[in-house]
GROMACS .gro file of N, CA and C in nm:
model
  450
    1MET      N    1   8.406   3.853   3.438
    1MET     CA    2   8.364   3.883   3.303
    1MET      C    3   8.212   3.903   3.300
    2ARG      N    4   8.171   4.009   3.240
    2ARG     CA    5   8.028   4.041   3.231
    2ARG      C    6   7.966   3.972   3.110
    3THR      N    7   7.853   3.907   3.131
    3THR     CA    8   7.784   3.838   3.022
    3THR      C    9   7.714   3.939   2.933
    4GLN      N   10   7.731   3.922   2.803
    4GLN     CA   11   7.661   4.007   2.706
    4GLN      C   12   7.517   3.960   2.693
    5SER      N   13   7.425   4.051   2.696
    5SER     CA   14   7.285   4.014   2.685
    5SER      C   15   7.210   4.126   2.613
    6HIS      N   16   7.222   4.128   2.483
    6HIS     CA   17   7.156   4.231   2.405
    6HIS      C   18   7.136   4.183   2.262
    7THR      N   19   7.058   4.257   2.189
    7THR     CA   20   7.035   4.229   2.048
    7THR      C   21   7.002   4.361   1.980
    8ILE      N   22   6.992   4.358   1.849
    8ILE     CA   23   6.949   4.475   1.774
    8ILE      C   24   6.836   4.431   1.681
    9ALA      N   25   6.731   4.509   1.677
    9ALA     CA   26   6.616   4.479   1.591
    9ALA      C   27   6.591   4.601   1.502
   10PRO      N   28   6.651   4.604   1.385
   10PRO     CA   29   6.644   4.723   1.301
   10PRO      C   30   6.512   4.740   1.225
   11LEU      N   31   6.428   4.638   1.225
   11LEU     CA   32   6.306   4.644   1.146
   11LEU      C   33   6.203   4.550   1.209
   12SER      N   34   6.082   4.598   1.225
   12SER     CA   35   5.976   4.514   1.281
   12SER      C   36   5.848   4.534   1.202
   13GLU      N   37   5.786   4.425   1.165
   13GLU     CA   38   5.659   4.425   1.093
   13GLU      C   39   5.662   4.507   0.965
   14PRO      N   40   5.756   4.477   0.875
   14PRO     CA   41   5.755   4.550   0.747
   14PRO      C   42   5.631   4.513   0.667
   15VAL      N   43   5.554   4.612   0.631
   15VAL     CA   44   5.433   4.591   0.551
   15VAL      C   45   5.427   4.699   0.444
   16GLU      N   46   5.360   4.668   0.336
   16GLU     CA   47   5.341   4.768   0.232
   16GLU      C   48   5.196   4.779   0.189
   17ASN      N   49   5.117   4.680   0.224
   17ASN     CA   50   4.977   4.679   0.182
   17ASN      C   51   4.900   4.784   0.262
   18ARG      N   52   4.829   4.870   0.193
   18ARG     CA   53   4.758   4.979   0.261
   18ARG      C   54   4.629   4.936   0.327
   19TYR      N   55   4.585   4.815   0.299
   19TYR     CA   56   4.458   4.768   0.354
   19TYR      C   57   4.482   4.700   0.488
   20PHE      N   58   4.421   4.754   0.592
   20PHE     CA   59   4.441   4.699   0.726
   20PHE      C   60   4.395   4.554   0.736
   21SER      N   61   4.303   4.515   0.651
   21SER     CA   62   4.255   4.376   0.654
   21SER      C   63   4.366   4.278   0.617
   22LYS      N   64   4.473   4.326   0.557
   22LYS     CA   65   4.586   4.240   0.519
   22LYS      C   66   4.696   4.238   0.626
   23PHE      N   67   4.684   4.324   0.726
   23PHE     CA   68   4.785   4.329   0.831
   23PHE      C   69   4.780   4.201   0.914
   24GLY      N   70   4.896   4.150   0.947
   24GLY     CA   71   4.903   4.030   1.029
   24GLY      C   72   4.903   3.900   0.950
   25ILE      N   73   4.895   3.910   0.816
   25ILE     CA   74   4.898   3.791   0.731
   25ILE      C   75   5.002   3.812   0.621
   26THR      N   76   5.034   3.707   0.547
   26THR     CA   77   5.142   3.716   0.448
   26THR      C   78   5.116   3.818   0.338
   27ASP      N   79   4.990   3.850   0.311
   27ASP     CA   80   4.958   3.950   0.208
   27ASP      C   81   5.004   4.090   0.245
   28ALA      N   82   5.051   4.110   0.366
   28ALA     CA   83   5.095   4.242   0.409
   28ALA      C   84   5.224   4.285   0.338
   29LEU      N   85   5.300   4.189   0.285
   29LEU     CA   86   5.429   4.218   0.223
   29LEU      C   87   5.444   4.134   0.097
   30SER      N   88   5.463   4.200  -0.017
   30SER     CA   89   5.476   4.128  -0.144
   30SER      C   90   5.611   4.056  -0.152
   31ILE      N   91   5.622   3.964  -0.246
   31ILE     CA   92   5.748   3.891  -0.269
   31ILE      C   93   5.858   3.989  -0.307
   32GLU      N   94   5.826   4.088  -0.391
   32GLU     CA   95   5.925   4.187  -0.434
   32GLU      C   96   5.977   4.268  -0.315
   33SER      N   97   5.887   4.311  -0.230
   33SER     CA   98   5.929   4.387  -0.112
   33SER      C   99   6.003   4.299  -0.013
   34ALA      N  100   5.964   4.174  -0.004
   34ALA     CA  101   6.035   4.080   0.084
   34ALA      C  102   6.180   4.064   0.039
   35ALA      N  103   6.204   4.063  -0.092
   35ALA     CA  104   6.341   4.054  -0.143
   35ALA      C  105   6.423   4.175  -0.099
   36TRP      N  106   6.361   4.293  -0.104
   36TRP     CA  107   6.431   4.414  -0.059
   36TRP      C  108   6.460   4.405   0.091
   37VAL      N  109   6.363   4.359   0.169
   37VAL     CA  110   6.381   4.346   0.314
   37VAL      C  111   6.494   4.248   0.344
   38ALA      N  112   6.499   4.135   0.272
   38ALA     CA  113   6.606   4.036   0.294
   38ALA      C  114   6.743   4.098   0.265
   39LYS      N  115   6.751   4.177   0.159
   39LYS     CA  116   6.877   4.245   0.125
   39LYS      C  117   6.916   4.342   0.237
   40PHE      N  118   6.819   4.416   0.287
   40PHE     CA  119   6.844   4.510   0.397
   40PHE      C  120   6.895   4.437   0.521
   41ILE      N  121   6.827   4.329   0.561
   41ILE     CA  122   6.867   4.255   0.682
   41ILE      C  123   7.004   4.192   0.663
   42ASN      N  124   7.034   4.140   0.545
   42ASN     CA  125   7.168   4.087   0.520
   42ASN      C  126   7.274   4.196   0.534
   43GLY      N  127   7.243   4.318   0.490
   43GLY     CA  128   7.334   4.430   0.509
   43GLY      C  129   7.354   4.462   0.657
   44VAL      N  130   7.246   4.457   0.733
   44VAL     CA  131   7.255   4.480   0.877
   44VAL      C  132   7.340   4.371   0.942
   45LEU      N  133   7.317   4.246   0.903
   45LEU     CA  134   7.394   4.134   0.960
   45LEU      C  135   7.543   4.154   0.938
   46SER      N  136   7.583   4.194   0.818
   46SER     CA  137   7.726   4.210   0.791
   46SER      C  138   7.784   4.329   0.868
   47ARG      N  139   7.708   4.436   0.882
   47ARG     CA  140   7.758   4.552   0.956
   47ARG      C  141   7.768   4.523   1.106
   48VAL      N  142   7.669   4.455   1.161
   48VAL     CA  143   7.673   4.421   1.303
   48VAL      C  144   7.788   4.324   1.330
   49ALA      N  145   7.806   4.225   1.242
   49ALA     CA  146   7.915   4.128   1.260
   49ALA      C  147   8.051   4.196   1.257
   50ALA      N  148   8.065   4.302   1.178
   50ALA     CA  149   8.192   4.374   1.171
   50ALA      C  150   8.222   4.449   1.300
   51VAL      N  151   8.118   4.492   1.370
   51VAL     CA  152   8.136   4.566   1.495
   51VAL      C  153   8.150   4.471   1.614
   52ASP      N  154   8.057   4.376   1.626
   52ASP     CA  155   8.060   4.278   1.735
   52ASP      C  156   7.983   4.154   1.691
   53PRO      N  157   8.052   4.051   1.647
   53PRO     CA  158   7.985   3.931   1.596
   53PRO      C  159   7.901   3.856   1.701
   54ARG      N  160   7.916   3.892   1.829
   54ARG     CA  161   7.835   3.828   1.933
   54ARG      C  162   7.694   3.884   1.940
   55THR      N  163   7.671   3.998   1.879
   55THR     CA  164   7.540   4.065   1.886
   55THR      C  165   7.444   4.004   1.785
   56PRO      N  166   7.337   3.942   1.832
   56PRO     CA  167   7.239   3.887   1.738
   56PRO      C  168   7.149   3.997   1.680
   57VAL      N  169   7.107   3.975   1.558
   57VAL     CA  170   7.011   4.063   1.492
   57VAL      C  171   6.875   3.996   1.501
   58MET      N  172   6.776   4.068   1.553
   58MET     CA  173   6.641   4.015   1.564
   58MET      C  174   6.558   4.070   1.450
   59PHE      N  175   6.479   3.982   1.388
   59PHE     CA  176   6.406   4.022   1.267
   59PHE      C  177   6.264   3.965   1.267
   60GLN      N  178   6.167   4.053   1.254
   60GLN     CA  179   6.027   4.013   1.236
   60GLN      C  180   5.996   4.035   1.089
   61GLY      N  181   5.955   3.930   1.019
   61GLY     CA  182   5.947   3.932   0.874
   61GLY      C  183   5.814   3.963   0.811
   62GLY      N  184   5.743   4.061   0.861
   62GLY     CA  185   5.622   4.104   0.793
   62GLY      C  186   5.516   3.995   0.781
   63PHE      N  187   5.513   3.905   0.877
   63PHE     CA  188   5.409   3.801   0.886
   63PHE      C  189   5.424   3.691   0.782
   64ARG      N  190   5.538   3.686   0.716
   64ARG     CA  191   5.568   3.570   0.633
   64ARG      C  192   5.633   3.467   0.725
   65PRO      N  193   5.613   3.339   0.699
   65PRO     CA  194   5.664   3.236   0.792
   65PRO      C  195   5.817   3.230   0.795
   66LYS      N  196   5.867   3.179   0.907
   66LYS     CA  197   6.012   3.165   0.922
   66LYS      C  198   6.072   3.081   0.810
   67THR      N  199   6.000   2.981   0.765
   67THR     CA  200   6.050   2.896   0.656
   67THR      C  201   6.065   2.975   0.526
   68PHE      N  202   5.985   3.079   0.506
   68PHE     CA  203   6.000   3.166   0.389
   68PHE      C  204   6.133   3.241   0.395
   69TRP      N  205   6.166   3.294   0.512
   69TRP     CA  206   6.284   3.378   0.527
   69TRP      C  207   6.413   3.298   0.543
   70SER      N  208   6.406   3.179   0.594
   70SER     CA  209   6.524   3.101   0.630
   70SER      C  210   6.626   3.091   0.516
   71SER      N  211   6.579   3.067   0.396
   71SER     CA  212   6.672   3.050   0.282
   71SER      C  213   6.737   3.181   0.239
   72CYS      N  214   6.691   3.293   0.289
   72CYS     CA  215   6.747   3.424   0.253
   72CYS      C  216   6.875   3.456   0.329
   73PHE      N  217   6.907   3.376   0.431
   73PHE     CA  218   7.019   3.408   0.518
   73PHE      C  219   7.112   3.288   0.534
   74ALA      N  220   7.241   3.316   0.540
   74ALA     CA  221   7.342   3.211   0.558
   74ALA      C  222   7.323   3.145   0.695
   75ALA      N  223   7.352   3.017   0.702
   75ALA     CA  224   7.332   2.940   0.825
   75ALA      C  225   7.415   2.993   0.942
   76ASP      N  226   7.528   3.057   0.913
   76ASP     CA  227   7.612   3.109   1.021
   76ASP      C  228   7.577   3.252   1.061
   77SER      N  229   7.468   3.305   1.007
   77SER     CA  230   7.423   3.440   1.046
   77SER      C  231   7.379   3.440   1.192
   78ASN      N  232   7.415   3.543   1.263
   78ASN     CA  233   7.373   3.557   1.403
   78ASN      C  234   7.236   3.624   1.404
   79LEU      N  235   7.134   3.547   1.369
   79LEU     CA  236   7.000   3.596   1.345
   79LEU      C  237   6.900   3.524   1.435
   80VAL      N  238   6.805   3.601   1.485
   80VAL     CA  239   6.694   3.547   1.564
   80VAL      C  240   6.566   3.595   1.499
   81PHE      N  241   6.475   3.504   1.469
   81PHE     CA  242   6.346   3.544   1.415
   81PHE      C  243   6.254   3.585   1.530
   82ASP      N  244   6.185   3.696   1.510
   82ASP     CA  245   6.090   3.748   1.608
   82ASP      C  246   5.950   3.721   1.554
   83ALA      N  247   5.877   3.631   1.618
   83ALA     CA  248   5.743   3.595   1.572
   83ALA      C  249   5.639   3.680   1.643
   84HIS      N  250   5.545   3.732   1.566
   84HIS     CA  251   5.432   3.807   1.621
   84HIS      C  252   5.305   3.734   1.580
   85HIS      N  253   5.225   3.695   1.677
   85HIS     CA  254   5.102   3.621   1.649
   85HIS      C  255   4.981   3.709   1.676
   86TYR      N  256   4.905   3.733   1.570
   86TYR     CA  257   4.783   3.814   1.581
   86TYR      C  258   4.665   3.728   1.543
   87TYR      N  259   4.553   3.754   1.607
   87TYR     CA  260   4.434   3.672   1.584
   87TYR      C  261   4.314   3.752   1.538
   88PHE      N  262   4.335   3.879   1.508
   88PHE     CA  263   4.225   3.963   1.463
   88PHE      C  264   4.222   3.977   1.311
   89ALA      N  265   4.310   3.907   1.241
   89ALA     CA  266   4.314   3.919   1.095
   89ALA      C  267   4.348   3.784   1.033
   90GLY      N  268   4.276   3.749   0.928
   90GLY     CA  269   4.315   3.636   0.846
   90GLY      C  270   4.269   3.498   0.888
   91ARG      N  271   4.216   3.483   1.009
   91ARG     CA  272   4.173   3.351   1.054
   91ARG      C  273   4.040   3.363   1.127
   92PRO      N  274   3.958   3.258   1.123
   92PRO     CA  275   3.825   3.265   1.185
   92PRO      C  276   3.830   3.246   1.337
   93THR      N  277   3.893   3.338   1.405
   93THR     CA  278   3.910   3.324   1.549
   93THR      C  279   3.794   3.383   1.626
   94THR      N  280   3.764   3.319   1.737
   94THR     CA  281   3.666   3.369   1.834
   94THR      C  282   3.727   3.352   1.972
   95SER      N  283   3.665   3.406   2.071
   95SER     CA  284   3.716   3.388   2.207
   95SER      C  285   3.718   3.241   2.247
   96ASP      N  286   3.623   3.164   2.195
   96ASP     CA  287   3.615   3.021   2.229
   96ASP      C  288   3.728   2.939   2.169
   97ASN      N  289   3.765   2.967   2.042
   97ASN     CA  290   3.866   2.882   1.977
   97ASN      C  291   4.006   2.943   1.979
   98LEU      N  292   4.022   3.059   2.039
   98LEU     CA  293   4.152   3.125   2.042
   98LEU      C  294   4.263   3.039   2.103
   99PRO      N  295   4.241   2.969   2.214
   99PRO     CA  296   4.348   2.885   2.268
   99PRO      C  297   4.399   2.779   2.169
  100THR      N  298   4.311   2.726   2.086
  100THR     CA  299   4.353   2.627   1.986
  100THR      C  300   4.449   2.691   1.886
  101PHE      N  301   4.416   2.809   1.837
  101PHE     CA  302   4.504   2.879   1.743
  101PHE      C  303   4.637   2.915   1.809
  102MET      N  304   4.633   2.955   1.936
  102MET     CA  305   4.757   2.990   2.005
  102MET      C  306   4.849   2.869   2.019
  103CYS      N  307   4.793   2.754   2.050
  103CYS     CA  308   4.874   2.632   2.063
  103CYS      C  309   4.933   2.592   1.928
  104GLU      N  310   4.854   2.604   1.821
  104GLU     CA  311   4.905   2.573   1.687
  104GLU      C  312   5.020   2.666   1.651
  105ASP      N  313   5.005   2.795   1.680
  105ASP     CA  314   5.110   2.891   1.650
  105ASP      C  315   5.236   2.864   1.730
  106ALA      N  316   5.221   2.823   1.854
  106ALA     CA  317   5.338   2.790   1.936
  106ALA      C  318   5.418   2.678   1.871
  107LYS      N  319   5.349   2.576   1.820
  107LYS     CA  320   5.417   2.465   1.753
  107LYS      C  321   5.483   2.511   1.623
  108ASP      N  322   5.412   2.597   1.547
  108ASP     CA  323   5.465   2.646   1.419
  108ASP      C  324   5.580   2.744   1.437
  109SER      N  325   5.592   2.803   1.555
  109SER     CA  326   5.697   2.903   1.579
  109SER      C  327   5.837   2.845   1.573
  110ILE      N  328   5.848   2.717   1.582
  110ILE     CA  329   5.980   2.654   1.580
  110ILE      C  330   6.051   2.679   1.448
  111GLY      N  331   5.976   2.691   1.340
  111GLY     CA  332   6.036   2.711   1.209
  111GLY      C  333   6.105   2.586   1.162
  112ASP      N  334   6.213   2.604   1.084
  112ASP     CA  335   6.284   2.488   1.031
  112ASP      C  336   6.406   2.452   1.114
  113GLY      N  337   6.429   2.524   1.224
  113GLY     CA  338   6.539   2.492   1.313
  113GLY      C  339   6.671   2.557   1.275
  114LYS      N  340   6.676   2.628   1.164
  114LYS     CA  341   6.800   2.692   1.120
  114LYS      C  342   6.839   2.808   1.211
  115PHE      N  343   6.739   2.883   1.257
  115PHE     CA  344   6.763   2.998   1.343
  115PHE      C  345   6.671   2.990   1.465
  116PRO      N  346   6.715   3.046   1.578
  116PRO     CA  347   6.625   3.050   1.694
  116PRO      C  348   6.508   3.143   1.668
  117VAL      N  349   6.399   3.118   1.739
  117VAL     CA  350   6.278   3.199   1.725
  117VAL      C  351   6.239   3.254   1.862
  118PHE      N  352   6.212   3.382   1.866
  118PHE     CA  353   6.165   3.451   1.986
  118PHE      C  354   6.023   3.500   1.957
  119VAL      N  355   5.927   3.462   2.039
  119VAL     CA  356   5.790   3.511   2.020
  119VAL      C  357   5.780   3.643   2.095
  120GLY      N  358   5.784   3.751   2.019
  120GLY     CA  359   5.788   3.884   2.076
  120GLY      C  360   5.652   3.944   2.104
  121GLU      N  361   5.550   3.897   2.034
  121GLU     CA  362   5.416   3.952   2.055
  121GLU      C  363   5.311   3.844   2.037
  122TRP      N  364   5.211   3.848   2.124
  122TRP     CA  365   5.090   3.767   2.112
  122TRP      C  366   4.973   3.864   2.123
  123SER      N  367   4.874   3.846   2.041
  123SER     CA  368   4.751   3.925   2.052
  123SER      C  369   4.639   3.830   2.090
  124ILE      N  370   4.555   3.871   2.181
  124ILE     CA  371   4.443   3.783   2.217
  124ILE      C  372   4.310   3.837   2.166
  125GLN      N  373   4.315   3.941   2.083
  125GLN     CA  374   4.191   3.991   2.023
  125GLN      C  375   4.151   3.899   1.909
  126ALA      N  376   4.030   3.848   1.911
  126ALA     CA  377   3.980   3.759   1.807
  126ALA      C  378   3.907   3.838   1.700
  127VAL      N  379   3.885   3.774   1.584
  127VAL     CA  380   3.813   3.838   1.475
  127VAL      C  381   3.670   3.869   1.515
  128SER      N  382   3.605   3.773   1.579
  128SER     CA  383   3.467   3.795   1.620
  128SER      C  384   3.444   3.741   1.761
  129ASN      N  385   3.343   3.794   1.826
  129ASN     CA  386   3.307   3.749   1.960
  129ASN      C  387   3.426   3.756   2.056
  130SER      N  388   3.500   3.865   2.049
  130SER     CA  389   3.618   3.881   2.132
  130SER      C  390   3.579   3.942   2.267
  131VAL      N  391   3.523   3.858   2.352
  131VAL     CA  392   3.478   3.904   2.483
  131VAL      C  393   3.534   3.812   2.592
  132LEU      N  394   3.568   3.870   2.702
  132LEU     CA  395   3.626   3.794   2.812
  132LEU      C  396   3.530   3.689   2.865
  133ALA      N  397   3.404   3.720   2.870
  133ALA     CA  398   3.306   3.628   2.929
  133ALA      C  399   3.298   3.494   2.855
  134SER      N  400   3.330   3.492   2.726
  134SER     CA  401   3.318   3.366   2.651
  134SER      C  402   3.449   3.289   2.644
  135ARG      N  403   3.554   3.342   2.702
  135ARG     CA  404   3.683   3.269   2.700
  135ARG      C  405   3.679   3.156   2.801
  136PRO      N  406   3.736   3.042   2.764
  136PRO     CA  407   3.740   2.931   2.860
  136PRO      C  408   3.819   2.972   2.985
  137ASP      N  409   3.776   2.923   3.099
  137ASP     CA  410   3.848   2.953   3.222
  137ASP      C  411   3.986   2.891   3.215
  138GLN      N  412   4.087   2.973   3.237
  138GLN     CA  413   4.225   2.928   3.234
  138GLN      C  414   4.288   2.965   3.368
  139GLU      N  415   4.334   2.866   3.442
  139GLU     CA  416   4.402   2.892   3.568
  139GLU      C  417   4.551   2.906   3.540
  140LEU      N  418   4.609   3.013   3.587
  140LEU     CA  419   4.752   3.035   3.573
  140LEU      C  420   4.818   3.011   3.707
  141GLU      N  421   4.926   2.933   3.705
  141GLU     CA  422   4.996   2.907   3.830
  141GLU      C  423   5.060   3.034   3.883
  142GLN      N  424   5.127   3.108   3.795
  142GLN     CA  425   5.191   3.232   3.834
  142GLN      C  426   5.162   3.336   3.726
  143PRO      N  427   5.059   3.417   3.744
  143PRO     CA  428   5.029   3.518   3.643
  143PRO      C  429   5.148   3.612   3.625
  144THR      N  430   5.178   3.645   3.501
  144THR     CA  431   5.290   3.734   3.474
  144THR      C  432   5.244   3.876   3.449
  145LEU      N  433   5.114   3.897   3.435
  145LEU     CA  434   5.064   4.030   3.406
  145LEU      C  435   4.930   4.049   3.474
  146ARG      N  436   4.916   4.159   3.540
  146ARG     CA  437   4.788   4.190   3.603
  146ARG      C  438   4.736   4.319   3.541
  147LEU      N  439   4.617   4.314   3.485
  147LEU     CA  440   4.558   4.431   3.423
  147LEU      C  441   4.481   4.510   3.526
  148VAL      N  442   4.505   4.638   3.529
  148VAL     CA  443   4.436   4.726   3.623
  148VAL      C  444   4.361   4.829   3.542
  149GLN      N  445   4.233   4.841   3.569
  149GLN     CA  446   4.152   4.937   3.496
  149GLN      C  447   4.169   5.074   3.561
  150ALA      N  448   4.199   5.174   3.480
  150ALA     CA  449   4.221   5.310   3.532
  150ALA      C  450   4.091   5.383   3.553
   0.00000   0.00000   0.00000
């Protein structure tokens, strides 16, 4: 028997605010638009369940917290929240304090436990002083990505 290993992500980073300064924070999507998005995702959940209930639906909620979205979906929904963490908007990040914000976000990514959370994106660009030279030295046991300059 072959193990199923797939998901569907019909929507990622829904935003309506035209100001880029609001991207990556909750102001990117109004409460009214969030209600429409929740209705859309619930429709996707029911359609996917009718075809193959084993297929999870992955959803990134426009930078509103998982606890905001959790009540919009039934507990038996086959739903996975996709968290995207950005550090260039909305918080006083610098290269020096970025690791602190990343650790806080990792803890907050758990949500309320109703649905699993997948961290699909991390950004390491800070609001100010985003330079490699000022980042604390971090030793990685097994680097997963090597950047090559073209």
